[in-house]
Amino acid sequence: MTERPVTGPSYSYTQWRTGFIRTTLIAACIFGLAALIPAVLSSEPVYGIIYIIFYILVLLVTFLQTPYTIKAGTLVTLFVGLAILSMTETGILGGARLFMLSAITLASLLFSWRIGWVITGFAILLYSVSGWLILNNSFLLTGDEVQVGTVTSWITDSAAFLLVAVLIINGIRLAQTEFEKSEDRSQILLEELRSERETLEQRVQERTSSLDKRTIQLQAVADVGKSITSYRDLSELLRQAAQLIHDNFGYYHVGIFLLDERREYAVFAATNSEGGKQMLENGHRLKVGGTSIVGYVTENLKARIALDVGQDAVYFDNPFLPETRSEMALPLVAGGQLFGVLDVQSKESQAFTEDDIATLQILAEQIAVAIQNANLFSETERALETARVLYGEASRDAWSKIIRSEPRIGYVATPPATTQTRSDSLDPDLAKAFGSGDLITSSDGLSLSIPITVRGQVIGAIRLRKPEIADAWTEDETSLAIALSDQLSSALESARLYRESQQRAARESLVSDISARLSAASQIDAILRETVQELGQAIGNASVSFQLLDQAAGPNGSVKQPENGRN
């Protein structure tokens, strides 16, 4: 903000006096010329010359660049001279009193009321000497038909003059005194206003600086939050987060702690500083709720600032970070769950404020959400891997049963016909492909034997052979054959699943039919008989027995004869 000069009352009074004397001199030049002509014509030649000299002096001080004191002194002296001349012409009854009162007034206004008293004393002395000389006929007045007056008239007129002079001087003195007091009060108010303005400007600058800092921090928070969302590996996520915070905020040390499975310790997991890397190698960890800033945050789920770490009671003096002077720790909380602590340290004392907590807590929450997402991603991957393993095992078991239960079936396609073969012996290349699970190429390069694999289990093989006059299999043709094998594997697996689903539907239908028949029977004997008959038919030529026993009578004390059904 630009500093504007403050204009005090003293400067205004000086300007007023300067403007006043300039206006007065110009007026004296104008009206003095009008008074000069008749005065010169009606007065003695000596007085005319003196009047002309006075007028020339007024013109010189008016239009020449002269100091203020010379202008003011010339103007006062001019009126005193006019008073003296008037005294010699007309005595006390002429214009001498008017000129002298003007001189006293101007001296009091343009200089001070003390100068006014000096001019007043000079005027009393002038009146006393002039009156004594004139009344004793020691000095004759030059004016025609001018009455000299008496002692009484001289004393009365002098007293009236003195009374008016005292009133003028005292009024000006009181006005100047009050003005000085007002000036002092105004100066005090100006100082207070200046101090208040400086305070307001300082507050505005501090607030502006704070807003600029907060804006930069929020932009950095957005940049860091945007960057860390792309990571799915937890270790890489934490490492990048620590480095990005250091790059954007410039902190001496950035550390991220994660709670262990028992939630007893905060384990150091990522950092940007060299000292922090040594802490990682040493397996650094802090007790939850222990005497450390991190321990306090993990227990209370509240951010903590240590502005002077040497005096903070809970500060952990870490030899790996000797330059730390300020520290701030923030909880990593997402969905009401504490994942760890973000710990930042600075080389400067008093480096953190409450506004920094509000800003960085946003970043801490983003990191917590990223950690939560990374954990969920890892859990989902593990669950999918487990499901794939279980499904693969189930698929392999099912294919093992199919291979063991069904005879070896093969097909040979020789255009224009396809024939089925049933043989216990395999072509050597097919046997090798089936046993090893690898693609086998014949020695002449015309035959390819490709294993058919489902969920890691080889369930068959395909042999493709070109005519004797053809070229060997190219890389593109081999890739096409492998893709064909993969498609066949998927088709066979789909067929197996379809058959299993049909078998499952048939069993469910059978159970539903048996349940419906049993619900229709109302007698116990009928229910038992219907049950063994339906089970025998469903299983096929199986003997089914059902018997009710009395537990109190023991295994030999049956109270109900068995119902047998055979189909």
Coordinates of C-alpha atoms in Angstrom, one line a residue:
M1 CA 0.0 0.0 0.0
T2 CA 1.4 3.4 -1.0
E3 CA 2.2 5.7 2.0
R4 CA 0.5 9.1 1.6
P5 CA 2.0 12.2 3.3
V6 CA 0.0 13.5 6.3
T7 CA -0.5 17.3 6.3
G8 CA -0.6 18.6 9.9
P9 CA -2.4 21.7 11.1
S10 CA 0.9 23.7 11.4
Y11 CA 1.4 23.4 7.6
S12 CA -2.2 24.6 7.1
Y13 CA -1.6 27.7 9.3
T14 CA 1.6 28.6 7.4
Q15 CA -0.2 28.2 4.1
W16 CA -3.0 30.4 5.5
R17 CA -0.7 33.2 6.5
T18 CA 1.2 33.0 3.2
G19 CA -2.1 33.2 1.3
F20 CA -3.4 36.0 3.6
I21 CA -0.3 38.2 3.2
R22 CA -0.3 37.6 -0.6
T23 CA -4.0 38.7 -0.8
T24 CA -3.4 41.7 1.5
L25 CA -0.5 42.9 -0.6
I26 CA -2.4 42.6 -3.8
A27 CA -5.3 44.5 -2.2
A28 CA -2.9 47.1 -1.0
C29 CA -1.5 47.6 -4.5
I30 CA -5.0 48.1 -5.9
F31 CA -6.6 50.2 -3.2
G32 CA -3.3 51.9 -2.4
L33 CA -3.2 53.3 -5.9
A34 CA -6.7 54.7 -5.5
A35 CA -5.7 56.4 -2.2
L36 CA -2.3 57.5 -3.4
I37 CA -3.5 59.9 -6.0
P38 CA -5.6 62.2 -3.8
A39 CA -3.1 61.9 -1.0
V40 CA -0.3 63.2 -3.2
L41 CA -2.4 66.0 -4.6
S42 CA -3.7 67.2 -1.2
S43 CA -0.5 66.8 0.8
E44 CA 2.7 68.5 1.0
P45 CA 5.3 67.5 -1.7
V46 CA 7.4 65.8 1.0
Y47 CA 4.5 63.6 2.1
G48 CA 3.6 62.9 -1.5
I49 CA 7.1 61.6 -2.2
I50 CA 7.0 59.5 0.9
Y51 CA 3.6 58.0 -0.1
I52 CA 5.0 57.2 -3.5
I53 CA 8.1 55.5 -2.0
F54 CA 5.8 53.4 0.3
Y55 CA 3.7 52.4 -2.7
I56 CA 6.7 51.3 -4.6
L57 CA 7.9 49.2 -1.7
V58 CA 4.5 47.5 -1.6
L59 CA 4.8 46.7 -5.3
L60 CA 8.3 45.3 -4.9
V61 CA 7.5 43.0 -2.0
T62 CA 4.2 41.9 -3.7
F63 CA 5.7 40.8 -7.0
L64 CA 9.3 40.0 -6.2
Q65 CA 10.2 36.5 -4.9
T66 CA 11.0 37.6 -1.3
P67 CA 10.8 35.6 1.9
Y68 CA 7.7 35.6 4.0
T69 CA 9.3 37.5 6.9
I70 CA 10.3 40.4 4.6
K71 CA 6.8 40.6 3.1
A72 CA 5.2 40.5 6.5
G73 CA 7.7 43.0 8.1
T74 CA 7.4 45.4 5.2
L75 CA 3.6 45.4 5.4
V76 CA 3.7 46.0 9.2
T77 CA 6.4 48.7 8.8
L78 CA 4.3 50.4 6.1
F79 CA 1.3 50.8 8.3
V80 CA 3.5 52.1 11.2
G81 CA 5.1 54.6 8.8
L82 CA 1.6 55.7 7.6
A83 CA 0.6 56.1 11.3
I84 CA 3.6 58.3 12.0
L85 CA 3.0 60.4 8.9
S86 CA -0.7 60.8 9.8
M87 CA 0.3 61.8 13.3
T88 CA 2.5 64.6 12.0
E89 CA -0.2 65.8 9.7
T90 CA -3.4 65.6 11.7
G91 CA -2.3 64.6 15.2
I92 CA -4.3 62.2 17.3
L93 CA -7.6 63.2 15.6
G94 CA -6.5 61.9 12.1
G95 CA -6.0 58.5 10.6
A96 CA -3.0 57.7 12.8
R97 CA -5.0 55.5 15.2
L98 CA -6.5 53.5 12.3
F99 CA -3.1 52.8 10.7
M100 CA -1.5 51.9 14.0
L101 CA -4.3 49.5 15.0
S102 CA -3.9 47.9 11.5
A103 CA -0.2 47.5 12.2
I104 CA -0.9 46.0 15.6
T105 CA -3.4 43.6 14.1
L106 CA -1.1 42.5 11.2
A107 CA 1.8 42.1 13.6
S108 CA -0.3 39.9 15.9
L109 CA -1.7 37.8 12.9
L110 CA 1.4 37.5 10.8
F111 CA 4.0 37.1 13.6
S112 CA 2.6 36.6 17.1
W113 CA 0.6 38.4 19.7
R114 CA 3.8 39.3 21.5
I115 CA 4.9 41.4 18.5
G116 CA 1.5 43.0 18.7
W117 CA 2.3 44.1 22.2
V118 CA 5.6 45.5 21.1
I119 CA 3.9 47.6 18.4
T120 CA 1.3 48.7 21.0
G121 CA 4.1 49.9 23.3
F122 CA 5.7 51.7 20.5
A123 CA 2.4 53.4 19.7
I124 CA 1.8 54.6 23.3
L125 CA 5.3 55.9 23.4
L126 CA 4.7 57.7 20.0
Y127 CA 1.4 59.2 21.3
S128 CA 3.0 60.3 24.5
V129 CA 6.0 62.0 22.8
S130 CA 4.0 63.5 20.0
G131 CA 1.3 64.8 22.3
W132 CA 3.8 66.5 24.6
L133 CA 5.6 68.1 21.6
I134 CA 2.4 69.2 19.9
L135 CA 0.6 70.5 23.1
N136 CA 3.8 72.5 24.0
N137 CA 4.0 73.9 20.5
S138 CA 7.4 72.3 20.0
F139 CA 6.1 70.6 16.9
L140 CA 3.6 72.1 14.5
L141 CA 1.1 69.9 12.6
T142 CA 1.3 70.3 8.8
G143 CA -2.4 69.9 8.1
D144 CA -4.5 72.9 7.5
E145 CA -7.1 73.9 10.1
V146 CA -6.3 70.9 12.3
Q147 CA -7.2 71.3 15.9
V148 CA -4.4 70.4 18.3
G149 CA -6.7 69.3 21.0
T150 CA -6.3 69.4 24.8
V151 CA -4.5 67.2 27.2
T152 CA -7.8 65.6 28.2
S153 CA -8.6 64.7 24.6
W154 CA -5.2 63.3 24.0
I155 CA -5.4 61.2 27.1
T156 CA -9.0 60.0 26.3
D157 CA -8.2 59.1 22.7
S158 CA -5.0 57.3 23.8
A159 CA -6.9 55.3 26.4
A160 CA -9.5 54.4 23.7
F161 CA -6.8 53.4 21.3
L162 CA -5.1 51.3 24.0
L163 CA -8.4 49.6 24.9
V164 CA -9.0 48.6 21.3
A165 CA -5.4 47.4 20.9
V166 CA -5.7 45.3 24.0
L167 CA -9.0 43.8 22.8
I168 CA -7.4 43.0 19.4
I169 CA -4.2 41.5 20.8
N170 CA -6.0 39.5 23.5
G171 CA -8.5 38.2 21.0
I172 CA -5.8 37.1 18.6
R173 CA -3.8 35.7 21.6
L174 CA -6.7 33.6 22.7
A175 CA -7.4 32.5 19.1
Q176 CA -3.8 31.5 18.6
T177 CA -3.6 29.7 22.0
E178 CA -6.8 27.7 21.2
F179 CA -5.4 27.0 17.7
E180 CA -2.2 25.7 19.2
K181 CA -4.2 23.5 21.6
S182 CA -6.3 22.3 18.6
E183 CA -3.1 21.8 16.7
D184 CA -1.7 19.6 19.5
R185 CA -4.9 17.6 19.8
S186 CA -5.0 17.2 16.0
Q187 CA -1.4 16.2 15.9
I188 CA -2.1 13.6 18.6
L189 CA -5.1 12.4 16.6
L190 CA -3.1 12.3 13.5
E191 CA -0.4 10.2 15.2
E192 CA -3.1 7.9 16.5
L193 CA -4.6 7.6 13.0
R194 CA -1.2 7.1 11.5
S195 CA -0.4 4.4 14.0
E196 CA -3.8 2.8 13.5
R197 CA -3.4 2.9 9.7
E198 CA 0.1 1.3 10.0
T199 CA -1.4 -1.4 12.2
L200 CA -4.3 -2.0 9.8
E201 CA -1.8 -2.1 6.9
Q202 CA 0.3 -4.5 8.8
R203 CA -2.7 -6.7 9.5
V204 CA -3.8 -6.5 5.8
Q205 CA -0.3 -7.5 4.8
E206 CA -0.2 -10.3 7.3
R207 CA -3.7 -11.5 6.2
T208 CA -2.8 -11.2 2.5
S209 CA 0.4 -13.1 3.1
S210 CA -1.5 -15.7 5.1
L211 CA -4.1 -16.1 2.3
D212 CA -1.4 -16.3 -0.3
K213 CA 0.3 -19.0 1.8
R214 CA -2.9 -20.9 2.3
T215 CA -3.7 -20.7 -1.5
I216 CA -0.3 -22.1 -2.3
Q217 CA -0.7 -24.8 0.3
L218 CA -4.2 -25.7 -1.0
Q219 CA -2.9 -25.9 -4.5
A220 CA 0.0 -28.1 -3.3
V221 CA -2.6 -30.3 -1.4
A222 CA -4.6 -30.7 -4.6
D223 CA -1.5 -31.6 -6.7
V224 CA -0.3 -34.1 -4.1
G225 CA -3.7 -35.6 -3.7
K226 CA -4.1 -35.9 -7.5
S227 CA -0.7 -37.6 -7.9
I228 CA -1.1 -40.2 -5.1
T229 CA -4.4 -41.5 -6.4
S230 CA -2.8 -43.3 -9.3
Y231 CA -0.8 -45.7 -7.0
R232 CA -2.1 -49.1 -6.0
D233 CA 1.0 -50.5 -4.3
L234 CA 1.0 -49.3 -0.7
S235 CA 4.8 -49.1 -0.3
E236 CA 5.1 -47.0 -3.5
L237 CA 2.1 -44.9 -2.5
L238 CA 3.7 -44.0 0.8
R239 CA 7.1 -43.3 -0.7
Q240 CA 5.7 -41.0 -3.4
A241 CA 3.4 -39.2 -0.9
A242 CA 6.4 -38.4 1.4
Q243 CA 8.5 -37.1 -1.5
L244 CA 5.7 -35.1 -3.0
I245 CA 5.0 -33.4 0.3
H246 CA 8.6 -32.5 0.6
D247 CA 8.8 -31.2 -2.9
N248 CA 5.6 -29.0 -2.6
F249 CA 6.0 -27.8 1.0
G250 CA 9.7 -27.8 1.4
Y251 CA 9.7 -29.5 4.9
Y252 CA 13.0 -30.8 6.3
H253 CA 11.6 -34.2 7.1
V254 CA 8.4 -36.0 6.1
G255 CA 7.5 -39.3 7.7
I256 CA 4.5 -41.6 7.4
F257 CA 3.7 -44.1 10.2
L258 CA 1.3 -47.0 9.9
L259 CA -0.3 -48.9 12.7
D260 CA 0.6 -52.5 13.1
E261 CA -1.9 -55.3 13.1
R262 CA -2.3 -55.2 16.9
R263 CA -2.6 -51.4 16.8
E264 CA 0.1 -51.2 19.6
Y265 CA 2.8 -49.5 17.6
A266 CA 3.1 -46.8 14.9
V267 CA 5.6 -48.3 12.5
F268 CA 7.7 -46.0 10.4
A269 CA 6.8 -46.8 6.7
A270 CA 8.0 -44.0 4.4
T271 CA 10.2 -40.8 4.4
N272 CA 12.1 -38.4 2.2
S273 CA 15.0 -37.5 4.4
E274 CA 18.4 -39.3 4.8
G275 CA 17.9 -39.5 8.6
G276 CA 14.4 -41.0 8.0
K277 CA 15.9 -43.6 5.7
Q278 CA 18.2 -44.7 8.5
M279 CA 15.2 -44.9 10.7
L280 CA 13.5 -47.2 8.2
E281 CA 16.6 -49.5 8.1
N282 CA 16.5 -49.7 11.9
G283 CA 12.8 -50.6 12.0
H284 CA 11.8 -47.4 13.9
R285 CA 8.4 -47.5 15.6
L286 CA 6.7 -45.6 18.4
K287 CA 4.3 -46.8 21.1
V288 CA 0.7 -45.8 20.6
G289 CA -0.1 -43.3 23.3
G290 CA 3.6 -43.1 24.3
T291 CA 5.6 -40.0 25.2
S292 CA 6.0 -38.7 21.6
I293 CA 4.0 -36.4 19.3
V294 CA 3.2 -39.4 17.1
G295 CA 2.1 -41.4 20.1
Y296 CA -0.1 -38.6 21.3
V297 CA -1.8 -38.3 17.9
T298 CA -2.4 -42.0 17.6
E299 CA -4.1 -42.1 21.0
N300 CA -6.2 -38.8 20.7
L301 CA -6.8 -38.7 16.9
K302 CA -6.0 -35.0 17.1
A303 CA -3.2 -33.0 15.3
R304 CA -0.3 -31.8 17.5
I305 CA 2.2 -29.0 16.9
A306 CA 5.5 -28.6 18.7
L307 CA 6.7 -25.0 18.0
D308 CA 9.9 -25.3 20.1
V309 CA 10.8 -28.9 20.2
G310 CA 13.5 -28.3 22.8
Q311 CA 10.8 -27.3 25.3
D312 CA 8.0 -29.6 24.3
A313 CA 7.4 -32.3 27.0
V314 CA 6.3 -35.0 24.6
Y315 CA 8.9 -34.4 21.9
F316 CA 11.1 -37.5 21.1
D317 CA 14.7 -36.3 20.7
N318 CA 15.6 -38.2 17.5
P319 CA 19.4 -38.4 16.9
F320 CA 18.7 -39.0 13.2
L321 CA 17.0 -35.6 12.8
P322 CA 19.2 -33.2 14.7
E323 CA 18.1 -30.1 12.8
T324 CA 14.5 -30.3 13.7
R325 CA 13.1 -27.1 15.4
S326 CA 9.4 -27.5 14.8
E327 CA 7.2 -30.6 14.3
M328 CA 3.6 -31.3 13.4
A329 CA 1.8 -34.7 13.4
L330 CA -1.6 -35.3 11.9
P331 CA -3.8 -38.5 12.1
L332 CA -4.4 -40.4 8.9
V333 CA -8.2 -41.2 9.3
A334 CA -10.6 -42.4 6.7
G335 CA -14.1 -43.7 7.3
G336 CA -13.6 -43.3 11.1
Q337 CA -10.6 -45.7 11.0
L338 CA -7.1 -44.6 12.0
F339 CA -4.4 -45.9 9.6
G340 CA -1.4 -44.0 10.8
V341 CA 0.2 -40.6 11.3
L342 CA 1.7 -38.0 8.9
D343 CA 4.7 -36.4 10.6
V344 CA 6.4 -33.3 9.2
Q345 CA 9.4 -31.4 10.7
S346 CA 11.0 -28.1 9.9
K347 CA 14.4 -26.5 10.6
E348 CA 12.7 -23.3 11.6
S349 CA 11.2 -22.5 15.0
Q350 CA 7.6 -21.4 15.1
A351 CA 7.2 -22.9 11.6
F352 CA 3.6 -24.1 11.9
T353 CA 0.2 -22.5 12.7
E354 CA -3.3 -23.6 13.3
D355 CA -4.1 -22.7 9.7
D356 CA -1.4 -25.2 8.6
I357 CA -3.2 -27.9 10.6
A358 CA -6.5 -27.2 8.8
T359 CA -4.7 -27.3 5.4
L360 CA -2.5 -30.3 5.9
Q361 CA -5.3 -32.2 7.6
I362 CA -7.1 -32.2 4.2
L363 CA -3.9 -33.8 2.7
A364 CA -3.7 -36.3 5.6
E365 CA -7.3 -37.4 4.9
Q366 CA -6.5 -37.8 1.2
I367 CA -3.5 -39.9 2.0
A368 CA -5.7 -42.0 4.4
V369 CA -8.2 -42.6 1.7
A370 CA -5.5 -43.6 -0.7
I371 CA -4.1 -46.0 1.9
Q372 CA -7.6 -47.4 2.4
N373 CA -8.1 -47.8 -1.4
A374 CA -4.6 -49.5 -1.7
N375 CA -5.5 -51.9 1.1
L376 CA -8.9 -52.7 -0.5
F377 CA -7.2 -53.2 -3.8
S378 CA -4.7 -55.6 -2.3
E379 CA -7.4 -57.5 -0.4
T380 CA -9.5 -57.7 -3.6
E381 CA -6.4 -59.1 -5.5
R382 CA -5.8 -61.7 -2.8
A383 CA -9.5 -62.7 -2.8
L384 CA -9.4 -63.0 -6.6
E385 CA -6.2 -65.0 -6.5
T386 CA -7.7 -67.3 -3.9
A387 CA -10.9 -67.7 -6.0
R388 CA -8.8 -68.4 -9.1
V389 CA -6.8 -71.0 -7.1
L390 CA -9.9 -72.6 -5.7
Y391 CA -11.7 -72.6 -9.0
G392 CA -8.6 -74.0 -10.7
E393 CA -8.4 -76.8 -8.2
A394 CA -12.1 -77.6 -8.6
S395 CA -11.7 -77.5 -12.4
R396 CA -8.7 -79.8 -12.3
D397 CA -10.4 -82.2 -10.0
A398 CA -13.4 -82.3 -12.3
W399 CA -11.3 -82.9 -15.4
S400 CA -9.3 -85.6 -13.6
K401 CA -12.6 -87.4 -12.9
I402 CA -13.7 -87.0 -16.5
I403 CA -10.4 -88.3 -17.8
R404 CA -10.4 -91.3 -15.4
S405 CA -14.1 -92.2 -16.0
E406 CA -14.3 -91.9 -19.8
P407 CA -12.4 -93.9 -22.4
R408 CA -9.7 -92.2 -24.4
I409 CA -11.4 -90.5 -27.4
G410 CA -9.7 -89.0 -30.4
Y411 CA -10.7 -87.5 -33.7
V412 CA -8.7 -87.4 -37.0
A413 CA -9.7 -84.9 -39.6
T414 CA -8.5 -85.8 -43.1
P415 CA -10.5 -84.0 -45.7
P416 CA -13.1 -84.7 -46.8
A417 CA -14.1 -86.7 -43.7
T418 CA -13.6 -86.8 -39.9
T419 CA -13.3 -90.1 -38.1
Q420 CA -13.3 -91.0 -34.4
T421 CA -10.6 -93.2 -32.9
R422 CA -10.4 -95.1 -29.7
S423 CA -6.9 -96.3 -29.0
D424 CA -4.8 -96.7 -25.8
S425 CA -1.6 -95.7 -27.7
L426 CA -0.7 -92.2 -28.6
D427 CA 1.4 -90.7 -31.3
P428 CA 4.9 -89.9 -29.8
D429 CA 4.7 -86.2 -30.5
L430 CA 1.1 -86.1 -29.0
A431 CA 2.3 -88.0 -25.9
K432 CA 5.2 -85.7 -25.5
A433 CA 3.0 -82.6 -25.8
F434 CA 0.5 -84.1 -23.4
G435 CA 3.1 -85.0 -20.8
S436 CA 5.2 -81.9 -21.0
G437 CA 2.5 -79.3 -21.7
D438 CA 4.8 -77.7 -24.4
L439 CA 4.4 -77.3 -28.1
I440 CA 6.2 -80.0 -30.0
T441 CA 7.4 -79.7 -33.6
S442 CA 8.3 -82.7 -35.6
S443 CA 11.8 -83.2 -37.1
D444 CA 10.6 -82.4 -40.6
G445 CA 8.8 -79.2 -39.4
L446 CA 5.5 -80.3 -40.9
S447 CA 3.8 -81.4 -37.7
L448 CA 2.8 -79.4 -34.6
S449 CA 1.6 -81.0 -31.4
I450 CA -0.1 -78.5 -29.1
P451 CA -1.3 -79.3 -25.6
I452 CA -4.9 -78.4 -24.5
T453 CA -4.6 -76.8 -21.1
V454 CA -7.5 -75.9 -18.7
R455 CA -6.6 -74.1 -15.5
G456 CA -3.0 -75.3 -15.7
Q457 CA -4.0 -79.0 -16.3
V458 CA -3.3 -80.7 -19.7
I459 CA -6.4 -82.5 -20.7
G460 CA -5.5 -83.3 -24.3
A461 CA -3.5 -82.4 -27.3
I462 CA -3.9 -81.4 -31.0
R463 CA -1.6 -82.5 -33.8
L464 CA -1.6 -80.5 -37.0
R465 CA 0.3 -81.8 -40.0
K466 CA 0.9 -80.3 -43.4
P467 CA 1.2 -82.2 -46.7
E468 CA 4.6 -83.6 -47.6
I469 CA 5.1 -81.0 -50.4
A470 CA 4.2 -78.0 -48.1
D471 CA 6.6 -75.7 -46.3
A472 CA 7.4 -75.9 -42.6
W473 CA 5.2 -74.1 -40.1
T474 CA 5.8 -70.4 -40.0
E475 CA 5.7 -68.2 -36.8
D476 CA 2.3 -66.7 -37.7
E477 CA 0.8 -70.1 -38.5
T478 CA 2.1 -71.4 -35.2
S479 CA 0.6 -68.4 -33.3
L480 CA -2.7 -69.1 -35.0
A481 CA -2.6 -72.8 -34.0
I482 CA -1.8 -71.8 -30.3
A483 CA -4.7 -69.4 -30.4
L484 CA -6.9 -72.2 -31.7
S485 CA -5.8 -74.4 -28.8
D486 CA -6.7 -71.7 -26.3
Q487 CA -10.1 -71.2 -27.8
L488 CA -10.6 -75.0 -27.7
S489 CA -9.6 -75.0 -24.0
S490 CA -12.2 -72.3 -23.2
A491 CA -14.9 -74.2 -25.2
L492 CA -14.2 -77.4 -23.4
E493 CA -14.3 -75.7 -20.0
S494 CA -17.6 -74.1 -20.9
A495 CA -19.0 -77.4 -22.0
R496 CA -17.9 -79.0 -18.7
L497 CA -19.6 -76.2 -16.8
Y498 CA -22.7 -76.6 -18.8
R499 CA -22.8 -80.3 -18.2
E500 CA -22.3 -79.8 -14.5
S501 CA -25.1 -77.2 -14.4
Q502 CA -27.4 -79.6 -16.2
Q503 CA -26.6 -82.3 -13.7
R504 CA -27.1 -79.9 -10.8
A505 CA -30.5 -78.9 -12.2
A506 CA -31.5 -82.5 -12.7
R507 CA -30.6 -83.3 -9.0
E508 CA -32.5 -80.3 -7.8
S509 CA -35.5 -81.3 -9.9
L510 CA -35.3 -84.8 -8.5
V511 CA -35.2 -83.6 -5.0
S512 CA -38.1 -81.2 -5.7
D513 CA -40.2 -84.1 -7.2
I514 CA -39.4 -86.4 -4.2
S515 CA -40.3 -83.7 -1.8
A516 CA -43.6 -83.0 -3.6
R517 CA -44.6 -86.8 -3.4
L518 CA -43.6 -87.0 0.3
S519 CA -45.7 -83.9 1.1
A520 CA -48.7 -85.6 -0.5
A521 CA -48.5 -88.6 1.8
S522 CA -50.2 -88.4 5.2
Q523 CA -49.2 -91.7 6.8
I524 CA -45.8 -92.4 8.3
D525 CA -45.7 -95.8 6.6
A526 CA -46.5 -94.3 3.2
I527 CA -43.9 -91.6 3.6
L528 CA -41.2 -94.2 4.5
R529 CA -42.2 -96.4 1.6
E530 CA -42.3 -93.6 -0.9
T531 CA -38.9 -92.4 0.3
V532 CA -37.1 -95.7 -0.2
Q533 CA -38.8 -96.3 -3.6
E534 CA -37.9 -92.9 -5.0
L535 CA -34.3 -93.1 -3.8
G536 CA -33.9 -96.5 -5.2
Q537 CA -35.2 -95.4 -8.6
A538 CA -33.1 -92.2 -8.5
I539 CA -29.9 -94.0 -7.7
G540 CA -30.6 -96.9 -10.0
N541 CA -30.8 -100.6 -9.0
A542 CA -29.7 -99.8 -5.5
S543 CA -31.0 -101.4 -2.2
V544 CA -32.3 -98.7 0.1
S545 CA -33.2 -99.4 3.8
F546 CA -34.8 -97.1 6.3
Q547 CA -35.5 -97.9 10.0
L548 CA -36.8 -96.0 13.0
L549 CA -35.0 -96.8 16.3
D550 CA -35.8 -96.2 19.9
Q551 CA -32.7 -94.6 21.5
A552 CA -33.8 -95.6 25.0
A553 CA -34.1 -99.3 23.9
G554 CA -30.7 -99.3 22.3
P555 CA -29.7 -100.5 18.9
N556 CA -31.5 -103.8 19.3
G557 CA -34.8 -102.5 20.6
S558 CA -36.5 -101.2 17.5
V559 CA -40.2 -100.3 17.8
K560 CA -40.7 -99.9 14.1
Q561 CA -40.1 -102.5 11.4
P562 CA -37.9 -101.5 8.5
E563 CA -39.5 -100.6 5.2
N564 CA -37.5 -102.0 2.3
G565 CA -37.7 -101.0 -1.3
R566 CA -35.7 -102.3 -4.2
N567 CA -35.6 -101.3 -7.7

